[in-house]
Short mmCIF file of C-alpha atoms in Angstrom, two decimals:
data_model
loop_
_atom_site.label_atom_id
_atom_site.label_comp_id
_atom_site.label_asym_id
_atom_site.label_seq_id
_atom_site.Cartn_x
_atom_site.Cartn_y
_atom_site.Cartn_z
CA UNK V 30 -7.97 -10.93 -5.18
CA UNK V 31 -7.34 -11.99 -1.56
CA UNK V 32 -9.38 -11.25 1.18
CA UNK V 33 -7.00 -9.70 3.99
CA UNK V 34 -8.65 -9.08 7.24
CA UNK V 35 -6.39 -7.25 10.18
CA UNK V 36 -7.05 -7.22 14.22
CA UNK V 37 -7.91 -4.82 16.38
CA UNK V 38 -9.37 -2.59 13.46
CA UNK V 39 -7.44 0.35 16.00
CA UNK V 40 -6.41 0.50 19.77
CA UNK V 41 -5.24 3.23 21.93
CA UNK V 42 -2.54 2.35 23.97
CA UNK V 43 -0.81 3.35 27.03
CA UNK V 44 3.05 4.49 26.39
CA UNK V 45 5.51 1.59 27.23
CA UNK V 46 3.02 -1.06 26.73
CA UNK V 47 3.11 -3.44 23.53
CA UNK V 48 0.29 -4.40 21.09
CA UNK V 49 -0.30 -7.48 18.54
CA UNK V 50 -1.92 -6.92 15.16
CA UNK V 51 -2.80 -9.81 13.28
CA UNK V 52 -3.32 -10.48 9.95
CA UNK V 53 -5.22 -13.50 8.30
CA UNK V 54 -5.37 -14.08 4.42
CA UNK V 55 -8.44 -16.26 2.93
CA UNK V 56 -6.01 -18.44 0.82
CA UNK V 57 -1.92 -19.16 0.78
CA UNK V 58 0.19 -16.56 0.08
CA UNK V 59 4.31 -16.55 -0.06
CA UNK V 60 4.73 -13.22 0.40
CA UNK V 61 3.76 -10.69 2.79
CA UNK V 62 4.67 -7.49 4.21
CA UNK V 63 4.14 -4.82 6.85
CA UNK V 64 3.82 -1.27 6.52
CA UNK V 65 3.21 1.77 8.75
CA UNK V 66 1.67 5.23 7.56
CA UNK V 67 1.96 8.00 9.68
CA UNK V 68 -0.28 10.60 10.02
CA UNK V 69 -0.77 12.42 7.00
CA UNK V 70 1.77 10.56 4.88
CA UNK V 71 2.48 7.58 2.88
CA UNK V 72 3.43 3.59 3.50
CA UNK V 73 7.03 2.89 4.70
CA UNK V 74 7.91 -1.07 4.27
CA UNK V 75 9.18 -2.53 7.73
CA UNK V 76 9.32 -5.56 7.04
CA UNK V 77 8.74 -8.81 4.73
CA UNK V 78 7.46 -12.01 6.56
CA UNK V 79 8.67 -14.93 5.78
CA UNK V 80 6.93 -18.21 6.41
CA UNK V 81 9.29 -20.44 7.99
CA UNK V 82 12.29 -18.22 8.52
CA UNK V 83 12.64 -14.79 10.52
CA UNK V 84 11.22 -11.49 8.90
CA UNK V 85 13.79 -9.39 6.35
CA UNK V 86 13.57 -5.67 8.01
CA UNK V 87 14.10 -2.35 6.29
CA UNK V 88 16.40 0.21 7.54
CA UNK V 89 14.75 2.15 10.23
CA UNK V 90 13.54 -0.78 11.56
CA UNK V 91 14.75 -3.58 14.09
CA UNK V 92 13.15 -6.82 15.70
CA UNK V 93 13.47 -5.79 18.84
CA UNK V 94 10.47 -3.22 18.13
CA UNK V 95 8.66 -4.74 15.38
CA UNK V 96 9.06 -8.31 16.10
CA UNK V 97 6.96 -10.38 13.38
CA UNK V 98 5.90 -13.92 13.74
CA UNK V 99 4.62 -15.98 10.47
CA UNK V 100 3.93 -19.73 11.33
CA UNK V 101 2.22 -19.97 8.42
CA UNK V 102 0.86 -18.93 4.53
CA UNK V 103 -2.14 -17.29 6.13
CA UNK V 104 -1.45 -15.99 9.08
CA UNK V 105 1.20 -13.12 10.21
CA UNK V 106 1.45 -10.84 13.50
CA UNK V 107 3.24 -7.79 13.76
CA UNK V 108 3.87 -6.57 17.64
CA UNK V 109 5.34 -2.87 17.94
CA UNK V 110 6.70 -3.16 21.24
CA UNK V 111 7.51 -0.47 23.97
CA UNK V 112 5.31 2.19 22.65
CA UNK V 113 5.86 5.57 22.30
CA UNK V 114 3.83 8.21 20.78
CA UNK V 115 5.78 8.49 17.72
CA UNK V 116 4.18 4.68 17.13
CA UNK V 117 0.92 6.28 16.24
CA UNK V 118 0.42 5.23 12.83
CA UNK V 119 -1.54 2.81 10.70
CA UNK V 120 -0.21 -0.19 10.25
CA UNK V 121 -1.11 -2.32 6.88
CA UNK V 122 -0.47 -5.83 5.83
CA UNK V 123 -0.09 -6.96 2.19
CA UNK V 124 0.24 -9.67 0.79
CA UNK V 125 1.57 -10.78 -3.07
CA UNK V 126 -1.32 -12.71 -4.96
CA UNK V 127 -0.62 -14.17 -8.47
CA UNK V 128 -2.92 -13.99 -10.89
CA UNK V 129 -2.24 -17.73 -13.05
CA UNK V 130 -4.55 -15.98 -15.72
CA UNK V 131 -1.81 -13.13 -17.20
CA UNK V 132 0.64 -14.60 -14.82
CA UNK V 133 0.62 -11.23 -13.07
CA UNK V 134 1.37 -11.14 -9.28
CA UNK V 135 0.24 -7.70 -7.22
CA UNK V 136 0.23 -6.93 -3.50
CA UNK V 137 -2.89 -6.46 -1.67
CA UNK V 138 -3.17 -4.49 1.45
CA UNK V 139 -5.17 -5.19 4.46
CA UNK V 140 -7.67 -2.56 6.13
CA UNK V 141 -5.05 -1.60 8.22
CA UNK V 142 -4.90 -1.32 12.50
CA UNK V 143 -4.98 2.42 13.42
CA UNK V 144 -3.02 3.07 16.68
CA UNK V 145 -3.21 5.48 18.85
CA UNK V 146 -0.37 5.88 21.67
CA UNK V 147 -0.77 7.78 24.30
CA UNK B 3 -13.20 8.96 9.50
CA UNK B 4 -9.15 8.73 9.39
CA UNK B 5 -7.20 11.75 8.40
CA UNK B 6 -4.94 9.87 5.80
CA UNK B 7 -3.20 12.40 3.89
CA UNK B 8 -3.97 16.01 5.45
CA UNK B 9 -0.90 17.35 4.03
CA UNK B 10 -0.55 15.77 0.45
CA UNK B 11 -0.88 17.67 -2.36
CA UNK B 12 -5.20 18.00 -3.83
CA UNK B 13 -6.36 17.93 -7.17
CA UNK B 14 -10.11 19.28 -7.28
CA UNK B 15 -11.68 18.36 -10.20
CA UNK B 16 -15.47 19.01 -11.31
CA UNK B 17 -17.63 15.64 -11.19
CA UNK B 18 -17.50 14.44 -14.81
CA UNK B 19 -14.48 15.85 -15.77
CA UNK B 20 -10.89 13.95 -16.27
CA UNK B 21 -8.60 13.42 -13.71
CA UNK B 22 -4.74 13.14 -13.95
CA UNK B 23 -2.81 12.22 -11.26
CA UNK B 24 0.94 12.46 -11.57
CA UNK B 25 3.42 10.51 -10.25
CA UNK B 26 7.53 10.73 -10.44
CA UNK B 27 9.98 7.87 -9.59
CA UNK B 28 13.45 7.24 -8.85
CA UNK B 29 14.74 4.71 -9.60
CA UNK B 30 15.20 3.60 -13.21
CA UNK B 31 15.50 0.07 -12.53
CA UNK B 32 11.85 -0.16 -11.23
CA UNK B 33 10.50 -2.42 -13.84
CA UNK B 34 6.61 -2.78 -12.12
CA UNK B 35 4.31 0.26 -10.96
CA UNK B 36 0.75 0.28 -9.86
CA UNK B 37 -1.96 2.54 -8.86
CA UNK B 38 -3.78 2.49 -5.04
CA UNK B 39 -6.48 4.05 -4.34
CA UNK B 40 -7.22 5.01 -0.50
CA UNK B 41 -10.44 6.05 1.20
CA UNK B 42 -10.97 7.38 4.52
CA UNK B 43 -10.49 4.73 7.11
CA UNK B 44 -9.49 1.75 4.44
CA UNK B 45 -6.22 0.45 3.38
CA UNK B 46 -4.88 0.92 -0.09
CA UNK B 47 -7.11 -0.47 -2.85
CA UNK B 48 -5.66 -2.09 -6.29
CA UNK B 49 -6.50 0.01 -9.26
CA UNK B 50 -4.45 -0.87 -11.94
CA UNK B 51 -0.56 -1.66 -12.69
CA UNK B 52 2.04 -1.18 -15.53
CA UNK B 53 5.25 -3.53 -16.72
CA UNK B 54 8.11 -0.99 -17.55
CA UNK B 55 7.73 -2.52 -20.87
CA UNK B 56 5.05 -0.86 -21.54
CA UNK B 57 3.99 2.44 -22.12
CA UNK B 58 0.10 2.64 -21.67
CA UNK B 59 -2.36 0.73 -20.04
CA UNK B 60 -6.28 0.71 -19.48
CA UNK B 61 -8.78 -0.58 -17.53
CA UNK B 62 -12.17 0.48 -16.24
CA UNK B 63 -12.25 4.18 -16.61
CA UNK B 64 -8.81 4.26 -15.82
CA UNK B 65 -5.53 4.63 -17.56
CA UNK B 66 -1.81 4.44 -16.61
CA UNK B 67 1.20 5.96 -18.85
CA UNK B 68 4.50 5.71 -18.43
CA UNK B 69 7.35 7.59 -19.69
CA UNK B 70 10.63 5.84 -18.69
CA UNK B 71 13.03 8.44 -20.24
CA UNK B 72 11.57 10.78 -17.47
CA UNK B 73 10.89 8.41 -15.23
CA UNK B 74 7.03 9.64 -14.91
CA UNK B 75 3.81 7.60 -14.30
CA UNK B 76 0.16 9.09 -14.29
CA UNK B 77 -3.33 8.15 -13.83
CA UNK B 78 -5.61 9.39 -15.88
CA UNK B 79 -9.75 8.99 -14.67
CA UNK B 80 -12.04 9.52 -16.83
CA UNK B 81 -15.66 10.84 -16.16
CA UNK B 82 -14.42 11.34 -12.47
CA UNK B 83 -17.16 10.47 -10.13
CA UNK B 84 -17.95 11.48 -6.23
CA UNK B 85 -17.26 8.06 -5.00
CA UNK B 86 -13.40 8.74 -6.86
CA UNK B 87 -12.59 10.75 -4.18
CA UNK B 88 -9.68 9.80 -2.11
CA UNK B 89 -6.25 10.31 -1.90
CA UNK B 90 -3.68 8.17 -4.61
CA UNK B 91 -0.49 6.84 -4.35
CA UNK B 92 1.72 5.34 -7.06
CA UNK B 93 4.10 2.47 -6.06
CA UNK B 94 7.06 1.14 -7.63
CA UNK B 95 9.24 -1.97 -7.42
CA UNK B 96 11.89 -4.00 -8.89
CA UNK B 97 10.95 -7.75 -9.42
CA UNK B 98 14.92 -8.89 -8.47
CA UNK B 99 14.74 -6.75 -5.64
CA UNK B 100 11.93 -9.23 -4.01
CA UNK B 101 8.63 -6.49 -5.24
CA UNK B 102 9.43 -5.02 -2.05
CA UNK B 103 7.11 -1.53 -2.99
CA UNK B 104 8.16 2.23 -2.69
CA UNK B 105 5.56 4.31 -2.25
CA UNK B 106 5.29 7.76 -3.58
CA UNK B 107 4.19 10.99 -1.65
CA UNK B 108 0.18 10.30 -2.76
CA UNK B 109 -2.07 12.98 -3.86
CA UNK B 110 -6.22 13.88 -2.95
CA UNK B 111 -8.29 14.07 -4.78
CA UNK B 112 -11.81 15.67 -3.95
CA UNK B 113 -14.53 15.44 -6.54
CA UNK B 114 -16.99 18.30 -6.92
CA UNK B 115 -20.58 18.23 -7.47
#
């Protein structure tokens, strides 16, 4: 599988203020995505990066907050702007690796950036 | 470590006994499912997927049914160690729909010695 690495591993953050979370992949990837997983709960897709063209957003979510930059197949940033409390979360990368073996393609998922807003 | 999943749903189960996880879906068109596995602090970790045209699938100590007429998924673990504690989530997607995943609620599962 890929090796997904994600920075700052977490951050605690001052309401209003913005953070950057990176994500680098060890190979080239097409797809990837961002998620966020609130406290206690599951993984809500945000958004899917695309290289080359501006991220596809979920509902719930808007550019303006979660503005995502991918300038290329390993690398993608997600910023949550303006933060709030409610922004505490972990928030994951994946990305979709095919397998050329059984010609099976499966997303992987990043450590993950736990943020802390205060 | 990080308090993923405080509130899901726990499954204790004796170390050495079988685990089964359970997992309902929505939508009948999802046509790919998989199995993550999430520690304390990590992100999600691959365990082992399903094509909806199939019905049963194993790997390492691990198997995944399906049951499309109910629209049900489970993980089965067998010989259920300490270090298989953590809480699961099932995921499903739709290949036309661009594998975007939907996550399901996730359950923990803490292994007794």
């Amino acid at each position: 599988s890929a090796v997904i690495s994600q920075k700052p591993s977490r951050d605690i953050c001052q309401r209003g203020t913005s953070l950057t979370i990176q994500c680098q992949v060890d190979s080239q990837v097409t797809m990837m995505f961002w998620y966020r997983q609130q406290p206690g709960q599951s993984l809500t897709l945000i958004a899917t990066a695309n290289q080359g063209s501006e991220a596809t957003y979920e509902s719930g979510f808007v550019i303006d907050k979660f503005p995502i930059s991918r300038p290329n197949l390993t690398f993608s940033t997600l910023t949550v702007s303006n933060m709030s409390p409610e922004d505490s979360s972990i928030y994951l990368c994946s990305v979709e690796y095919f397998f050329l073996l059984d010609r099976t393609d499966t997303q992987y998922f990043g450590p993950g950036t736990r943020l802390t807003v205060l | 470590g990080e308090s993923v999943g405080l509130h899901l749903p726990t499954l204790s189960v004796q170390e050495g006994d079988n685990s089964i996880i359970n997992c309902a879906y929505s939508n009948s068109a999802s046509d790919y499912f998989i199995w993550y596995k999430q520690e304390s602090g990590k992100g999600p970790q691959f365990i082992i997927d399903i094509r909806s045209n199939m019905d049963k699938r194993q790997g390492q100590r691990v198997t995944v049914l399906l049951n499309k007429t109910v629209k049900h998924l489970s993980l089965q673990i067998a010989a259920t160690q300490p270090g298989d504690s953590a809480v699961y989530f099932c995921a499903e997607t739709r290949k036309a729909a661009g594998n975007k995943l939907t996550f399901g609620g996730g359950t923990r599962v803490l292994v007794k010695p």
